[in-house]
JSON list of C-alpha atoms in Angstrom, two decimals:
[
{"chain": "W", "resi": 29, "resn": "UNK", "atom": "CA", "xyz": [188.14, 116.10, 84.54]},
{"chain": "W", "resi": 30, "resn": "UNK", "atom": "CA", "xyz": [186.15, 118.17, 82.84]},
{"chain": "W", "resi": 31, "resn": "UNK", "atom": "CA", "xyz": [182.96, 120.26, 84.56]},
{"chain": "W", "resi": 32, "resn": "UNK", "atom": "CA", "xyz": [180.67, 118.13, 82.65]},
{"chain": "W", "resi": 33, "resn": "UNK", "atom": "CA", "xyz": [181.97, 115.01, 83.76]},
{"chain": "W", "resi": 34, "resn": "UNK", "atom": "CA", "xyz": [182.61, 116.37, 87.52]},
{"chain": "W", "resi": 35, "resn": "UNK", "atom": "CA", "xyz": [178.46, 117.32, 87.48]},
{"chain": "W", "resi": 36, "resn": "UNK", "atom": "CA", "xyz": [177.84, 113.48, 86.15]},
{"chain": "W", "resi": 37, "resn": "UNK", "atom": "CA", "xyz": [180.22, 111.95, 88.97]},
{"chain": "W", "resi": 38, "resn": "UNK", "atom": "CA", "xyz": [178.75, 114.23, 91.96]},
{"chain": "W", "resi": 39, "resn": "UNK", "atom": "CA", "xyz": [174.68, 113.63, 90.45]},
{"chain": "W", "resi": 40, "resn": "UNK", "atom": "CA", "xyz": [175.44, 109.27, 89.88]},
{"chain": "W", "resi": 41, "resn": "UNK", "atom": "CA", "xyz": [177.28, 109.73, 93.84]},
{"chain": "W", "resi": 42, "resn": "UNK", "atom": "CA", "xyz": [173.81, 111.01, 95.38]},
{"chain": "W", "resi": 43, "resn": "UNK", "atom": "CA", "xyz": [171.91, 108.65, 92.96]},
{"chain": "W", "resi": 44, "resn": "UNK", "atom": "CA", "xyz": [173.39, 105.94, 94.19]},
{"chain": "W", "resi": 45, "resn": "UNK", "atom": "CA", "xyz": [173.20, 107.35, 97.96]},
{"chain": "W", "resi": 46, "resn": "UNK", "atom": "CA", "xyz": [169.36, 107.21, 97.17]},
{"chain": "W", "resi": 47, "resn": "UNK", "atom": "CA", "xyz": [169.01, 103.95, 95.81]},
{"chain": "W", "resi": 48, "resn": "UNK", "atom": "CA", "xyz": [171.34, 102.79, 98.69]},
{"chain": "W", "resi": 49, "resn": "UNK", "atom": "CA", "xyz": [169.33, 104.22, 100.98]},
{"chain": "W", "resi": 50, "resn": "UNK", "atom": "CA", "xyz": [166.01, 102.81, 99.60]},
{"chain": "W", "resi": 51, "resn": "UNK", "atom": "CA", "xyz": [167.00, 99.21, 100.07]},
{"chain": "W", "resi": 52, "resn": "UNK", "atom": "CA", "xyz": [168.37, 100.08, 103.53]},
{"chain": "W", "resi": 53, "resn": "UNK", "atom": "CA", "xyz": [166.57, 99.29, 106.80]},
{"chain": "W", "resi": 54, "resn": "UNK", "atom": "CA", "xyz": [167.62, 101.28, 109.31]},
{"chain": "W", "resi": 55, "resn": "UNK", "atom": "CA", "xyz": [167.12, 105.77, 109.28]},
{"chain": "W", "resi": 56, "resn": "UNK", "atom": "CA", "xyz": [169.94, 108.32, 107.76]},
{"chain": "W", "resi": 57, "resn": "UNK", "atom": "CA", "xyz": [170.01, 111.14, 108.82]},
{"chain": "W", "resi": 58, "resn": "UNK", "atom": "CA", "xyz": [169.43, 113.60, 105.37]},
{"chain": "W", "resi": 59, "resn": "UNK", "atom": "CA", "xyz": [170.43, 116.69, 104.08]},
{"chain": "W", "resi": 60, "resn": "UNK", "atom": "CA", "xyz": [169.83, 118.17, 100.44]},
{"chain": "W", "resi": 61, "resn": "UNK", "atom": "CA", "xyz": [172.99, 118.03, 98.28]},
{"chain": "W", "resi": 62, "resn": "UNK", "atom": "CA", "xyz": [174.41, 120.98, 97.12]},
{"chain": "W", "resi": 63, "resn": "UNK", "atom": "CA", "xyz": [175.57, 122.63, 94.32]},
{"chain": "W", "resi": 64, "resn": "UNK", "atom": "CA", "xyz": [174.73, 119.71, 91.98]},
{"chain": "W", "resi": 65, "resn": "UNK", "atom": "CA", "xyz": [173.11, 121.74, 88.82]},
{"chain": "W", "resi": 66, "resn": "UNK", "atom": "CA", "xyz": [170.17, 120.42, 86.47]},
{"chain": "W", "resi": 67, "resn": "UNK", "atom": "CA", "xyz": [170.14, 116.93, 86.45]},
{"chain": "W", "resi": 68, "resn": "UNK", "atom": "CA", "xyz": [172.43, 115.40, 83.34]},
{"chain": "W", "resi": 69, "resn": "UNK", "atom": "CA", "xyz": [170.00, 114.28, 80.75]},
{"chain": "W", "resi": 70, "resn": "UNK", "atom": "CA", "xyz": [171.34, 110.55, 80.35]},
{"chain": "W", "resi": 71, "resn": "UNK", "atom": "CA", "xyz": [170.62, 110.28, 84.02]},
{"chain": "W", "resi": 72, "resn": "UNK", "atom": "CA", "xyz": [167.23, 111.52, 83.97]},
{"chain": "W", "resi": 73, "resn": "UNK", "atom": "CA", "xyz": [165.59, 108.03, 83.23]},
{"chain": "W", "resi": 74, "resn": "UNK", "atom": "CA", "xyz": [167.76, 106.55, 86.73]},
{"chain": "W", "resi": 75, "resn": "UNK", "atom": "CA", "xyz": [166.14, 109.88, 89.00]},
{"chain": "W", "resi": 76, "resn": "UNK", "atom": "CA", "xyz": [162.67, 109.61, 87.56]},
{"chain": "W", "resi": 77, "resn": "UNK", "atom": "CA", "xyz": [162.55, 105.57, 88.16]},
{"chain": "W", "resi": 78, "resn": "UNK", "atom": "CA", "xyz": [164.44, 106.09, 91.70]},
{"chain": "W", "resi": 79, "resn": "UNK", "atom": "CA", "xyz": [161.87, 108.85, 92.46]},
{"chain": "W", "resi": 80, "resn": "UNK", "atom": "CA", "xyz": [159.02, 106.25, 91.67]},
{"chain": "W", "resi": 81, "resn": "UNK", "atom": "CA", "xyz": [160.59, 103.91, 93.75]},
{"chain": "W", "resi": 82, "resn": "UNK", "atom": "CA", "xyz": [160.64, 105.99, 96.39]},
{"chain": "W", "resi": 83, "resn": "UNK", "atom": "CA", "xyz": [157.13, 107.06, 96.30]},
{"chain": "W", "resi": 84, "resn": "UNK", "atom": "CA", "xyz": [156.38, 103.02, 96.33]},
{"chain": "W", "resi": 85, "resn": "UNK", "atom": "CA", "xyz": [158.14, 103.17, 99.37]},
{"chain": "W", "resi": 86, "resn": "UNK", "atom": "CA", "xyz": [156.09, 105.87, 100.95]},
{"chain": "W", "resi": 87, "resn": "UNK", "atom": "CA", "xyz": [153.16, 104.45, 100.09]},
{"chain": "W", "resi": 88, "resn": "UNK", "atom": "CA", "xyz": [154.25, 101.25, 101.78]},
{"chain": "W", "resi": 89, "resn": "UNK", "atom": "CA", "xyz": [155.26, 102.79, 104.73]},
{"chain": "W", "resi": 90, "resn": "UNK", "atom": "CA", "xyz": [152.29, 104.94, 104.92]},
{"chain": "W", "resi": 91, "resn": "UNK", "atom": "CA", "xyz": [150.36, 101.62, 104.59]},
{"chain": "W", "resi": 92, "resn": "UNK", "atom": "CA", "xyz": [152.23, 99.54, 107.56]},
{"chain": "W", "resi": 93, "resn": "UNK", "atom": "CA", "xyz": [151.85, 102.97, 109.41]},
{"chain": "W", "resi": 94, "resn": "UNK", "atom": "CA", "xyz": [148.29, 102.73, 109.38]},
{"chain": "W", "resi": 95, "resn": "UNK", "atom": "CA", "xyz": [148.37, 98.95, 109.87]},
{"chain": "W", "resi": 96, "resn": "UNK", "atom": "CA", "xyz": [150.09, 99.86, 113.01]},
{"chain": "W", "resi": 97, "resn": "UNK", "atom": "CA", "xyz": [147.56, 102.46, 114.22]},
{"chain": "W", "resi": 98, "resn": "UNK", "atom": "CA", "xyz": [145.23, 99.76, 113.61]},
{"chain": "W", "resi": 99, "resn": "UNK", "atom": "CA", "xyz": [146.55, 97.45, 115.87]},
{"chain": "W", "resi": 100, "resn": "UNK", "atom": "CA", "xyz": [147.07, 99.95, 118.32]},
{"chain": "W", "resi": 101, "resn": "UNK", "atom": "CA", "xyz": [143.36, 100.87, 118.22]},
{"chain": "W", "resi": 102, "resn": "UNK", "atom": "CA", "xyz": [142.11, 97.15, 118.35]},
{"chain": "W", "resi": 103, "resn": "UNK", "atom": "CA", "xyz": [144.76, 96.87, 121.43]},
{"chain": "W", "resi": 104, "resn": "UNK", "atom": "CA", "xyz": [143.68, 99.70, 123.32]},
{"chain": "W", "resi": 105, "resn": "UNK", "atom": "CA", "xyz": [139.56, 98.79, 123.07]},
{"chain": "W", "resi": 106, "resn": "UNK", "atom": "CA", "xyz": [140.51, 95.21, 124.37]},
{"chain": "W", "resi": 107, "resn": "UNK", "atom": "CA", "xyz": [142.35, 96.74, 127.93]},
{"chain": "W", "resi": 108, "resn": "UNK", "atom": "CA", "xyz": [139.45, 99.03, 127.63]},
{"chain": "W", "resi": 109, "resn": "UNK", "atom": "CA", "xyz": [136.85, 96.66, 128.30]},
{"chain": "W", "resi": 110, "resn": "UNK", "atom": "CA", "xyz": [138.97, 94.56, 130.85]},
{"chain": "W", "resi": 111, "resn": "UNK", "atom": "CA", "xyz": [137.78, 94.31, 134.33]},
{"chain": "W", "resi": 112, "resn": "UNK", "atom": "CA", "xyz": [139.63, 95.76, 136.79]},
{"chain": "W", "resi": 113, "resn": "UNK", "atom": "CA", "xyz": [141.88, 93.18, 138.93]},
{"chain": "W", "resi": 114, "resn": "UNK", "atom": "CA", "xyz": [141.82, 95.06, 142.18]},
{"chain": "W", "resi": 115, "resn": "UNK", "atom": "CA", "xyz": [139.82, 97.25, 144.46]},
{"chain": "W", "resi": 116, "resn": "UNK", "atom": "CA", "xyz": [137.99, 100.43, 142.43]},
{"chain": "W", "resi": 117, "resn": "UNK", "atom": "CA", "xyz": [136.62, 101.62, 145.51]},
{"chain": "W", "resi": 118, "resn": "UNK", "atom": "CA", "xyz": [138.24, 102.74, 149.54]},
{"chain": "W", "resi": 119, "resn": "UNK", "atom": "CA", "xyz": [135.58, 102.06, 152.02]},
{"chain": "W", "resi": 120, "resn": "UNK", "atom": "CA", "xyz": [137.06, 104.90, 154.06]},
{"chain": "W", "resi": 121, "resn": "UNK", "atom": "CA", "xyz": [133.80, 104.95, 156.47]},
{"chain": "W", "resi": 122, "resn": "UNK", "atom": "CA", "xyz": [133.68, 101.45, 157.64]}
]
């Protein structure tokens, strides 16, 4: 195989790791690939539409993220202004 095509098979690997990845639910752990080189040019157009897609995704995160803290806040003022259900105060003289 020749070093051109090795450099295609290793970047279209980690592109597909990403895109795998992207759909995925649960959390991999990461590391940056190594030792790839410059990105072949016929699969620039695949990176640059995976890396928009995964700048959707951030923004969607970010968005349920802040949904969350929210909820959290809305929860939190509610026990807040609760009464409490037993004694506050020890009569300690009576």
């Amino acid at each position: 195989m020749s070093p051109d095509a090795e450099r295609r098979a290793a970047w279209e690997a980690v592109l597909q790791a990403f895109e795998a990845d992207l759909t995925a639910d649960g959390h991999a752990p990461w590391s940056e690939p190594s030792g790839l080189g410059p990105v072949p040019r016929e699969l620039v157009g695949r990176a640059s539409r995976l890396l928009a897609a995964q700048r959707d995704r951030i923004a969607t995160l970010e968005g349920d993220r802040r949904a969350t803290l929210d909820h959290l806040g809305a929860l939190r003022a509610v026990d807040a202004t609760r009464e409490p259900r037993g004694s506050v105060y020890l009569d300690a003289s009576a």
